[in-house]
XYZ file of C-alpha atoms in Angstrom:
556
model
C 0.000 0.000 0.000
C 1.276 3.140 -0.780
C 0.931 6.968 0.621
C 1.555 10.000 -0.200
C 1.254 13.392 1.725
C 0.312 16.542 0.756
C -0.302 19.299 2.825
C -2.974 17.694 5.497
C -4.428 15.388 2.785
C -3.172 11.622 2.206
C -4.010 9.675 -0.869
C -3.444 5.770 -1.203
C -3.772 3.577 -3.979
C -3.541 -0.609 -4.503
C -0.202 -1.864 -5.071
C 1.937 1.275 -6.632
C 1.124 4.981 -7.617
C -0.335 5.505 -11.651
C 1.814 7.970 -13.616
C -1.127 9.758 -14.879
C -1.277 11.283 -10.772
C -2.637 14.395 -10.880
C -2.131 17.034 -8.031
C -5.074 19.558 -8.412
C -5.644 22.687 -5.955
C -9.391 22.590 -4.516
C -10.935 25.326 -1.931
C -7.258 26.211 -0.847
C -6.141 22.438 -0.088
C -4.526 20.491 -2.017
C -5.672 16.987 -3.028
C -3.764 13.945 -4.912
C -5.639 12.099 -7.312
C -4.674 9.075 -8.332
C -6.106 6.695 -11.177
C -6.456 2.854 -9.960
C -5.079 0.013 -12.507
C -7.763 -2.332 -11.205
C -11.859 -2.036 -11.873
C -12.498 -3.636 -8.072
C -12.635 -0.482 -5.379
C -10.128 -0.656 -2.154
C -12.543 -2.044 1.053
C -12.065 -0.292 4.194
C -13.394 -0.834 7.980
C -15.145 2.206 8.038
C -15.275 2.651 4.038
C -19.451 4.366 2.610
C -18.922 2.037 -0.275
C -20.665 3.637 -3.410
C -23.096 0.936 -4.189
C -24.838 0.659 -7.962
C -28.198 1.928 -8.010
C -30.424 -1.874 -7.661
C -33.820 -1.808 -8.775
C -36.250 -0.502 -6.021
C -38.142 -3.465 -4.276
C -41.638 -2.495 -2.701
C -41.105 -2.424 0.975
C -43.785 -3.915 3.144
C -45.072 -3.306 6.659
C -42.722 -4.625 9.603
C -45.697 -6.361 11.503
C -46.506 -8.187 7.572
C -42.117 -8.869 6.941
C -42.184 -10.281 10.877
C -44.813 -12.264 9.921
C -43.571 -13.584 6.348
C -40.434 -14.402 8.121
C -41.577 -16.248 10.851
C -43.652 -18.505 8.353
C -40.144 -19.309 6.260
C -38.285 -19.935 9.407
C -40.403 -21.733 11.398
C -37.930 -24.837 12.073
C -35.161 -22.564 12.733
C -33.948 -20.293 15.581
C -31.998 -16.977 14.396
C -29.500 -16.234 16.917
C -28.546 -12.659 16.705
C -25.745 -10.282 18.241
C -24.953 -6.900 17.545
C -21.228 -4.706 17.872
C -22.812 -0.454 18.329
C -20.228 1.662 18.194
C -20.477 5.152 19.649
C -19.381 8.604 19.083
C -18.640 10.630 22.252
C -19.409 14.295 22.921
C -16.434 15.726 23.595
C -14.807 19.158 22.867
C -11.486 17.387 21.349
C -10.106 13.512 20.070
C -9.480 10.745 21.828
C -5.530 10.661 22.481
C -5.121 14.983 20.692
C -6.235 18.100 21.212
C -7.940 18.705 18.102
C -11.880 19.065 17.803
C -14.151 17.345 15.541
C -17.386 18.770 13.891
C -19.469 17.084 11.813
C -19.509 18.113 8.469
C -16.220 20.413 8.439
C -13.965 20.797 5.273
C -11.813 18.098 4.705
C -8.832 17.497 6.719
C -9.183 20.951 8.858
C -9.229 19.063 12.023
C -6.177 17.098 11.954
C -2.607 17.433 13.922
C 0.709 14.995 13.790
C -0.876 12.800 16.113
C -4.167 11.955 14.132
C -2.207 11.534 11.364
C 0.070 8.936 12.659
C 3.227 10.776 11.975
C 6.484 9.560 13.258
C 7.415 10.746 16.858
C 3.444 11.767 17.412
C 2.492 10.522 20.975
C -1.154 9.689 22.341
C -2.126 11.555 25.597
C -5.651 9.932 26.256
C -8.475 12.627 27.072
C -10.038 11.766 30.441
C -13.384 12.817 29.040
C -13.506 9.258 27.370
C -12.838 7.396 30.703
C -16.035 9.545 32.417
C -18.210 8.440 29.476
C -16.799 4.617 29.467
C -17.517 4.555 33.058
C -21.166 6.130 33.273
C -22.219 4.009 30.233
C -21.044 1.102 31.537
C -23.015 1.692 35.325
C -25.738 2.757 33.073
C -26.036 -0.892 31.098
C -25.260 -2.689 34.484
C -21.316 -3.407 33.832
C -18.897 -4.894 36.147
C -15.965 -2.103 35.755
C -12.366 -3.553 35.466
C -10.566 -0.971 37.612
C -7.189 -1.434 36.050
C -7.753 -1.666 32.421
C -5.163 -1.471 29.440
C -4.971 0.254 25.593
C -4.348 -2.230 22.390
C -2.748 -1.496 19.384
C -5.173 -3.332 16.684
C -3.238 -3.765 13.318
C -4.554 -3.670 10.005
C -4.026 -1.801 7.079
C -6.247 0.799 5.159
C -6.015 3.810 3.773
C -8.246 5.864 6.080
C -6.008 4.588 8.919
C -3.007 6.480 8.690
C -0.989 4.456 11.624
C -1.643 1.184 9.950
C -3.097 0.146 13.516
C -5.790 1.529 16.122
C -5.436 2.242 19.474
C -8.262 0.217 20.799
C -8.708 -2.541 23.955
C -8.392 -5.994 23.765
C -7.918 -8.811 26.647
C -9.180 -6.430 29.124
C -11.759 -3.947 29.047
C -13.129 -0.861 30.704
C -16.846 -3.309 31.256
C -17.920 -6.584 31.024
C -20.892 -8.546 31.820
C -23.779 -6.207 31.667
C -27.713 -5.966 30.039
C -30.275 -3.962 29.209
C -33.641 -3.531 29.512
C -36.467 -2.714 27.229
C -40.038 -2.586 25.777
C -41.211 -3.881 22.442
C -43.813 -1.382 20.489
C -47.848 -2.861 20.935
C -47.958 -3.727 17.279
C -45.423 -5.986 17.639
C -46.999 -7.912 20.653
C -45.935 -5.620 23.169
C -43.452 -7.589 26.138
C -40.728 -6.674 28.074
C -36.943 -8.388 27.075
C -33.306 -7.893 28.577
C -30.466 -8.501 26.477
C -27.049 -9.599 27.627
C -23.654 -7.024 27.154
C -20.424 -8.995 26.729
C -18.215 -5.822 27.011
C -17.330 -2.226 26.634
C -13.840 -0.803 25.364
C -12.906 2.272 24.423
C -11.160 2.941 20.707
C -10.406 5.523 18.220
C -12.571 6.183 15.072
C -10.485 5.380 11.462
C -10.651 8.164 8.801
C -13.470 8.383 5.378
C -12.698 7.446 1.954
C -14.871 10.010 -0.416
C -14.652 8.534 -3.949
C -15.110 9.464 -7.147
C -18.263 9.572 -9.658
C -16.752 7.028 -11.445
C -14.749 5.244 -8.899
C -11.438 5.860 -10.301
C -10.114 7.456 -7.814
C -10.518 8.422 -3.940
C -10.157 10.844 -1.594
C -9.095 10.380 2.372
C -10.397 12.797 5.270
C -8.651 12.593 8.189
C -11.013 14.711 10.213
C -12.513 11.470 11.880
C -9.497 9.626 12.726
C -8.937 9.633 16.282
C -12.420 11.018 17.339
C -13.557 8.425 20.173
C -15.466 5.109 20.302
C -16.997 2.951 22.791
C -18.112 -0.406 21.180
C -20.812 -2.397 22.471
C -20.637 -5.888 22.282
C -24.359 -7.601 23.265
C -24.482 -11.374 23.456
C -26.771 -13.310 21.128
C -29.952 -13.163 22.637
C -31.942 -11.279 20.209
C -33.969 -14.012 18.326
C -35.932 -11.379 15.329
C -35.066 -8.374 13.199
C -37.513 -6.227 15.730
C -35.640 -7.132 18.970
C -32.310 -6.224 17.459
C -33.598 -2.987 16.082
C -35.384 -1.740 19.235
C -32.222 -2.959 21.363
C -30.353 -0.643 18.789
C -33.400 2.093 19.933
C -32.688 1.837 23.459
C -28.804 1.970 23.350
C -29.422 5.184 21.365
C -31.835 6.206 24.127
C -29.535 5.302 27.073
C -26.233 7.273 25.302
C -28.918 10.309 24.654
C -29.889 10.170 28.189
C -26.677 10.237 29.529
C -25.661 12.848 27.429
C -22.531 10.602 25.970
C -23.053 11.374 22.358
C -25.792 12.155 20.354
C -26.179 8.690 19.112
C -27.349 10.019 15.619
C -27.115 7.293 12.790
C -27.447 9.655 10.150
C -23.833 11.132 10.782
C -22.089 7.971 11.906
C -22.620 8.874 15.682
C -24.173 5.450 16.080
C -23.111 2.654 13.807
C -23.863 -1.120 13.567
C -22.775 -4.385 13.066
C -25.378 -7.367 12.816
C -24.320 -11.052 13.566
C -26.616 -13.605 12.292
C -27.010 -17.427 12.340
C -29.764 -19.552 12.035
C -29.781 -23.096 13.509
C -32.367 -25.585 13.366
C -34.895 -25.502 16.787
C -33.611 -27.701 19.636
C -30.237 -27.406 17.992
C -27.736 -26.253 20.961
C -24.610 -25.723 19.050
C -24.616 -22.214 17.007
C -24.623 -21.947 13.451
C -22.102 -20.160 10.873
C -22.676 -16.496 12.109
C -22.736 -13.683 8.899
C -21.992 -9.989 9.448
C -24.285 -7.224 7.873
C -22.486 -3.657 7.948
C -24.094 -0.511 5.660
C -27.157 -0.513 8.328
C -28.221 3.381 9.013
C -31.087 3.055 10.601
C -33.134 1.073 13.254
C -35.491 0.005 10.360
C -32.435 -1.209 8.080
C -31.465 -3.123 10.875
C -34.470 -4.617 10.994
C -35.365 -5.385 7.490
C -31.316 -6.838 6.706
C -31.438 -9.566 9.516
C -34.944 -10.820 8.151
C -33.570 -10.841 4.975
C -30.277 -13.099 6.163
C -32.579 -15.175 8.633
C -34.858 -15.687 4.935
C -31.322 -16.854 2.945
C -29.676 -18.249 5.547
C -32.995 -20.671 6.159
C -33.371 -21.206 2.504
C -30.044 -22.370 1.927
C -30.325 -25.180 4.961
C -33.644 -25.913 3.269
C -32.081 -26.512 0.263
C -29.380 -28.838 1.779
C -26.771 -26.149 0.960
C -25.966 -24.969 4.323
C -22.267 -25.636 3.979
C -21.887 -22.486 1.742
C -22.871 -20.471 4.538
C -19.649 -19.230 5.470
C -18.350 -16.532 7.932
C -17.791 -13.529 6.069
C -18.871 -9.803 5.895
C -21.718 -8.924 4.097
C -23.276 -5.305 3.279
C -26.969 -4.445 3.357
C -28.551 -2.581 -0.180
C -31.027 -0.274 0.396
C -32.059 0.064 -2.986
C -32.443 -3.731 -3.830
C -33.318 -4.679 0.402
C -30.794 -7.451 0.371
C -27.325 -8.095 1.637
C -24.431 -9.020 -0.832
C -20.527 -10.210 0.110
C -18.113 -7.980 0.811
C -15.344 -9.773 2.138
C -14.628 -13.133 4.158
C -14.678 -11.888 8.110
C -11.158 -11.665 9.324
C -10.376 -13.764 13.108
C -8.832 -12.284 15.820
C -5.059 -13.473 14.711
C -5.378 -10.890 11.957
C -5.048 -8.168 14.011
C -2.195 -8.962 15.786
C -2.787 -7.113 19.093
C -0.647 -6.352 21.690
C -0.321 -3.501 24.981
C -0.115 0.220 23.485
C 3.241 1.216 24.658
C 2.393 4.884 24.316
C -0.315 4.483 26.809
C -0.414 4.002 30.746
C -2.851 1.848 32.054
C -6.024 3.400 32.962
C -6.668 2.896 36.696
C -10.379 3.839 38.517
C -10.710 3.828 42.279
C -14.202 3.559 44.069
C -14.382 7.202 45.034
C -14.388 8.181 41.215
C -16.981 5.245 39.945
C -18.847 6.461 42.954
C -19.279 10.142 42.205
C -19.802 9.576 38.354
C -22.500 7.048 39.520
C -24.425 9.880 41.321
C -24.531 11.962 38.248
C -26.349 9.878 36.311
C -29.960 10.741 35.900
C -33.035 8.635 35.926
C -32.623 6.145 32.875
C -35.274 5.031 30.029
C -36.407 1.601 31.905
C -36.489 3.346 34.975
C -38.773 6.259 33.703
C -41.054 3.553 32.005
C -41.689 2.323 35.054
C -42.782 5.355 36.966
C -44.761 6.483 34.142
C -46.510 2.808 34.159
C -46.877 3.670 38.292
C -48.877 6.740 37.125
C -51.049 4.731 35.466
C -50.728 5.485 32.021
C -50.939 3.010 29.139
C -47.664 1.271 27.783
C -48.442 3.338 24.155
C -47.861 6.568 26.680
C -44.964 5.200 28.461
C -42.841 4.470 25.067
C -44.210 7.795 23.466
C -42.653 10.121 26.613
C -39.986 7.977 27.702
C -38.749 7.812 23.906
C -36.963 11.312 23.919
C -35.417 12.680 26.745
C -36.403 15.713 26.260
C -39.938 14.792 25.775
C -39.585 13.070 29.394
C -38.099 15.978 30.741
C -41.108 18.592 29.607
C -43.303 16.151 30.857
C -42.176 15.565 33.737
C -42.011 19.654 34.740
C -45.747 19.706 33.616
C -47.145 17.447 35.541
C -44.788 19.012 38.585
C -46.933 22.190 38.237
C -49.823 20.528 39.738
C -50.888 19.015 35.730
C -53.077 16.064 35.717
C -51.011 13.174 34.338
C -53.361 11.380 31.284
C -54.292 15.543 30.441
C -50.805 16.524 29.965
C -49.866 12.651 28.188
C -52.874 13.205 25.548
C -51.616 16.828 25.097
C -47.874 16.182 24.224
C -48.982 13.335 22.246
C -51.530 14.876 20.436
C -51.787 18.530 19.473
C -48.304 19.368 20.714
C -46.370 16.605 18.378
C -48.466 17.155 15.300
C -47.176 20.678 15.481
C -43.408 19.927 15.524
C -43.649 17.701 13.496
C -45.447 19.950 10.912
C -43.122 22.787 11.520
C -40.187 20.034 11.918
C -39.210 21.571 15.859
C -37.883 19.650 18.526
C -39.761 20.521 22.192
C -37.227 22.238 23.033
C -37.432 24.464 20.022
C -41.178 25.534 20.959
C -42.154 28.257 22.778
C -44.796 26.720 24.898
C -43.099 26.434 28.483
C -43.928 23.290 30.795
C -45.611 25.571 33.347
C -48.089 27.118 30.620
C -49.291 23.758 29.812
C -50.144 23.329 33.129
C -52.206 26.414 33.293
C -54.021 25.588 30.060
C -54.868 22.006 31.764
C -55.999 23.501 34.894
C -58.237 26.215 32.801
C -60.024 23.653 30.780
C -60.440 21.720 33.860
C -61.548 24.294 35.936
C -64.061 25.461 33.128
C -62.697 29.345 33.213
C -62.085 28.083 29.384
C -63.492 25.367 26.785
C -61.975 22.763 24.902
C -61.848 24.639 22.281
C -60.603 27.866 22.686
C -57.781 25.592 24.922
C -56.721 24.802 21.850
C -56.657 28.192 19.941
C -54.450 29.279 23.009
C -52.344 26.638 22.807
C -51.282 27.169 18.982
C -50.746 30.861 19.902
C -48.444 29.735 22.614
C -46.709 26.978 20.807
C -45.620 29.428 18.015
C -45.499 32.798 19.821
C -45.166 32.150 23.633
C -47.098 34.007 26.230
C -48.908 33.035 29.082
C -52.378 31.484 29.609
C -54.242 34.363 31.464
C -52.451 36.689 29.826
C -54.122 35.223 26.322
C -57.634 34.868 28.173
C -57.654 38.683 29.573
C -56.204 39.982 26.027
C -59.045 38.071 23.779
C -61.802 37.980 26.094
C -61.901 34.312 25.962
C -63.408 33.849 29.414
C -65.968 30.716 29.210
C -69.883 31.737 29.324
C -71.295 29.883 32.067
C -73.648 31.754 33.056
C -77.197 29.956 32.928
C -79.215 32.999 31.352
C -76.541 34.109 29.329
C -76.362 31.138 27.314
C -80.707 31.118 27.812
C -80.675 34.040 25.697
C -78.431 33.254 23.240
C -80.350 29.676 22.320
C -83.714 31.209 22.374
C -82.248 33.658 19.482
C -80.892 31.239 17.396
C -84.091 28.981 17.553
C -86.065 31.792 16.629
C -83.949 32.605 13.738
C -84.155 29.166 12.603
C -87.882 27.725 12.412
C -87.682 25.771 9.301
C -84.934 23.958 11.575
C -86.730 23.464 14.189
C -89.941 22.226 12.386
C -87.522 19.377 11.243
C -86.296 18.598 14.629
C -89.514 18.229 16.239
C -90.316 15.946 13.118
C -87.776 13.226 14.116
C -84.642 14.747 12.292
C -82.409 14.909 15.669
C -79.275 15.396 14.841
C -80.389 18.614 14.218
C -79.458 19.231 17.850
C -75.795 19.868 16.479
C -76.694 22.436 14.031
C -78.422 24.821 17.123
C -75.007 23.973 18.786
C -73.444 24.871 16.377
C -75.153 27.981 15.768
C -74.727 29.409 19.566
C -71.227 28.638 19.467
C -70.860 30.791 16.443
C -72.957 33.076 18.395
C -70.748 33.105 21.560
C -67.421 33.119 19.750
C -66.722 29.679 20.875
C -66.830 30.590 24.632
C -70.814 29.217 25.219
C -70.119 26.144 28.195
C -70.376 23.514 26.298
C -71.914 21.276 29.292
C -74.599 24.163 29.712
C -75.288 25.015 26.101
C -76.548 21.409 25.287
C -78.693 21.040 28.464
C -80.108 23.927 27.878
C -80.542 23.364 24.141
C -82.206 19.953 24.768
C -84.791 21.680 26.980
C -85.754 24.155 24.370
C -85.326 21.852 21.351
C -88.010 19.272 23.305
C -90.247 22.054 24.823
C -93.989 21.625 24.341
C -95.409 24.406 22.033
């Protein structure tokens, strides 16, 4: 493998460098282009391999593809495991001082160190041990208080040391789980799911290629940004426990503020292992990787579609050509296809980072980064299950932390619980997701929702004009009795009030009436109707119709 620098950018090709090399000046950097001699494009760990655009397959319903699935495989266990890796929050690398934002110009957050230069030496940020350590109390780890740095070897062009500093024989966490809900439509139930282990690691570079795949590019701007992979153990049996397991890792490092966890940007990636082995069968079958999965329905969708082949080719009496390789999941075509065979552990040749001291916790640390933690997903399903709301509430709220967190200070203003549930749920998420805001982006403040609650409850407003307030809030802030005293939105309850206004609109509306009294009651909504019009929506609704009944079914 060859390199070649050039002012912050490095450029590798197969084998040897083309003659036709072009160095070309771009936005003030300079890049080296190279053309390859072979057709086949160079793999890479943490390579976004162009794929060719596959003919689009019609996607069907999970519930319907959990279903199909479970028909094909119905003699056969899938045995499932997954390896999450996650991005951590912090202001610089892992072992430098420089930052890392998302979407930056190529190689403009690099230094000797992330480069792999010679004489460039690691100084690990202590950042990464604080986030190791509360995700690891978090999924229920046993901590290893003297753990150790690896040096992983293998050779790409994104990874400019031709190794990674990562953890090997002993971890920062072993021997954890995690708890978590399944959605209703997919029959509901509560699973935990075994963690093997925790390390810490640094992130490899990106390969951007070419249109036409002649040539690539390498940013640096990732390499050395930090990492703690997830290991689970194979308990996840379907394509929907693996994916909502993926859900509530991404809900647990969101929670504890880790990382942001977004797939999207490569904050959150994973790795599927699958095997199928017939039922009864203790021994485990050949296991398959799936990589290219960036999103929790991907996830899904690419382990049914390897339990399907995998269970096909047994089925067939071909199950020997199941072998243990690395396979990559197409969006476009919703299958998997080979990428490489799966390299063991001898191919990387670890051994102890000698750049790197051995990272050492005591009790008084693990203790006071325990009490920081705040109240977790499970634990917040629970207490919101306490409170007596349904399980479809409960995922809803506990979903989003920050969701949790503006329920949780309504309903501390005094707000009663299934009110403020069915407001956030309802009127409240169709508007951000119409105007595409987070809650925190609204301008509705917990403690207004409250007061809108209490209003409608109290009967100082209706329903209705509740909701009028609560758009005007929502987009332009404000408070509650503020809104009421400015618009004059005060509820008519008075009895004679509303008397009057009913006897006027039956009088103004005889040919209605005659109906009516003829048998044609649903007429009764129309005279509604035509008070509330009258009262500009503030007429008691409770009032109005008793009163309206009364009049409606008076004897001329």
């Amino acid at each position: 493998m060859a390199f070649t620098l050039f002012r912050n950018v490095i450029q590798a090709q197969p084998l040897f460098l083309h003659s036709s090399a072009l160095l070309r000046r771009k936005n003030g950097v300079l890049y080296c282009t190279m053309k390859s001699t072979s057709q086949s494009q160079t793999q890479t760990a943490t390579e976004e391999k162009q794929q060719q655009k596959s003919p689009q397959k019609v996607k069907v319903s999970p519930q319907k593809q959990m279903k199909e699935v479970s028909k094909i495989a119905a003699d056969y266990e899938a045995v499932i495991g997954i390896e999450t890796h996650v991005q951590l929050s912090t202001l610089t690398k892992a072992f430098c001082s420089c930052p890392y934002s998302y979407g930056a110009q190529p190689n403009t957050c690099i230094c000797p160190v992330c480069m792999g230069l010679p004489g460039a030496l690691p100084v690990l940020n202590s950042r990464v041990i604080e986030c190791a350590v509360k995700l690891a109390l978090a999924l229920n780890c046993k901590l290893s208080f003297s753990s150790k740095f690896d040096r992983k070897q293998y050779f790409y062009p994104d990874l400019p040391k031709g190794y990674q500093i990562s953890q090997f024989d002993i971890p920062i966490a072993t021997g954890g789980s995690i708890d978590l809900d399944l959605p209703l439509e997919f029959g509901g139930g509560h699973r935990r799911f075994g963690i093997t282990r925790i390390h810490m690691e640094e992130d490899a570079g990106k390969l951007m290629h070419s249109g036409n795949g002649s040539y690539s590019l390498v940013d640096l701007n990732r390499a050395g940004v930090p990492l703690l992979e997830i290991v689970s153990e194979p308990d996840m049996r379907t394509g929907i426990e693996a994916s909502e397991y993926a859900a509530e890792l991404q809900r647990v490092v969101r929670y504890l503020g880790v990382g942001n966890g977004n797939m999207q940007e490569g904050s959150l990636r994973c790795d599927v292992n699958v095997s199928v082995r017939p039922i009864g069968q203790a021994e485990f079958g050949t296991k398959v990787e799936i990589k290219n999965l960036n999103s929790f329905s991907s996830i899904n969708r690419a382990i049914d579609f390897e339990i399907s082949r995998q269970v096909n080719l047994h089925n067939q009496g071909q199950q020997d050509s199941i072998v243990q390789e690395t396979r990559l999941w197409e969006e476009g075509a919703q299958k998997t296809v080979t990428m490489r065979k799966k390299e063991g552990l001898a191919d990387y040749r670890y051994f102890p980072e000698p750049d790197l001291p051995e990272v050492v916790l005591t009790k008084d640390y693990v203790d006071s980064v325990g009490k920081s933690l705040p109240e977790l997903p499970e634990a917040k399903r629970r207490r919101y299950e306490e409170m007596g709301l349904s399980m479809q509430d409960v995922l809803f709220l506990a979903n989003d932390i920050t969701v949790a967190d503006f329920f949780d200070a309504t309903i501390q203003k005094g707000a009663d619980v299934k009110l403020a549930a069915n407001w956030i749920m309802g009127d409240i998420a169709a508007y951000m997701k119409n105007e595409k805001l987070s809650i925190i982006d609204i301008k509705l403040v917990p403690h207004e929702l409250a007061e809108l609650i209490a209003s409608i409850k109290s009967g100082t407003i209706s329903g209705k004009i509740g909701k009028e307030i609560l758009f005007e809030l929502l987009a332009k802030g404000g408070t509650v009795k503020g809104l009421i005293e400015e618009k004059d939105l005060v509820q008519i309850t008075d009895l004679g009030d509303i008397e009057k206004m009913v006897d006027k609109v039956i009088a103004e509306n005889p040919k209605q009436l005659e109906q009516y009294r003829s048998g044609k009651t649903k007429l009764q909504g129309y005279f509604a109707g035509q008070v509330m019009k009258a009262s500009k929506g503030k007429a008691n609704p409770g009032v109005l119709n008793k009163v309206l009944v009364e009049k409606l079914n008076a004897k001329v």
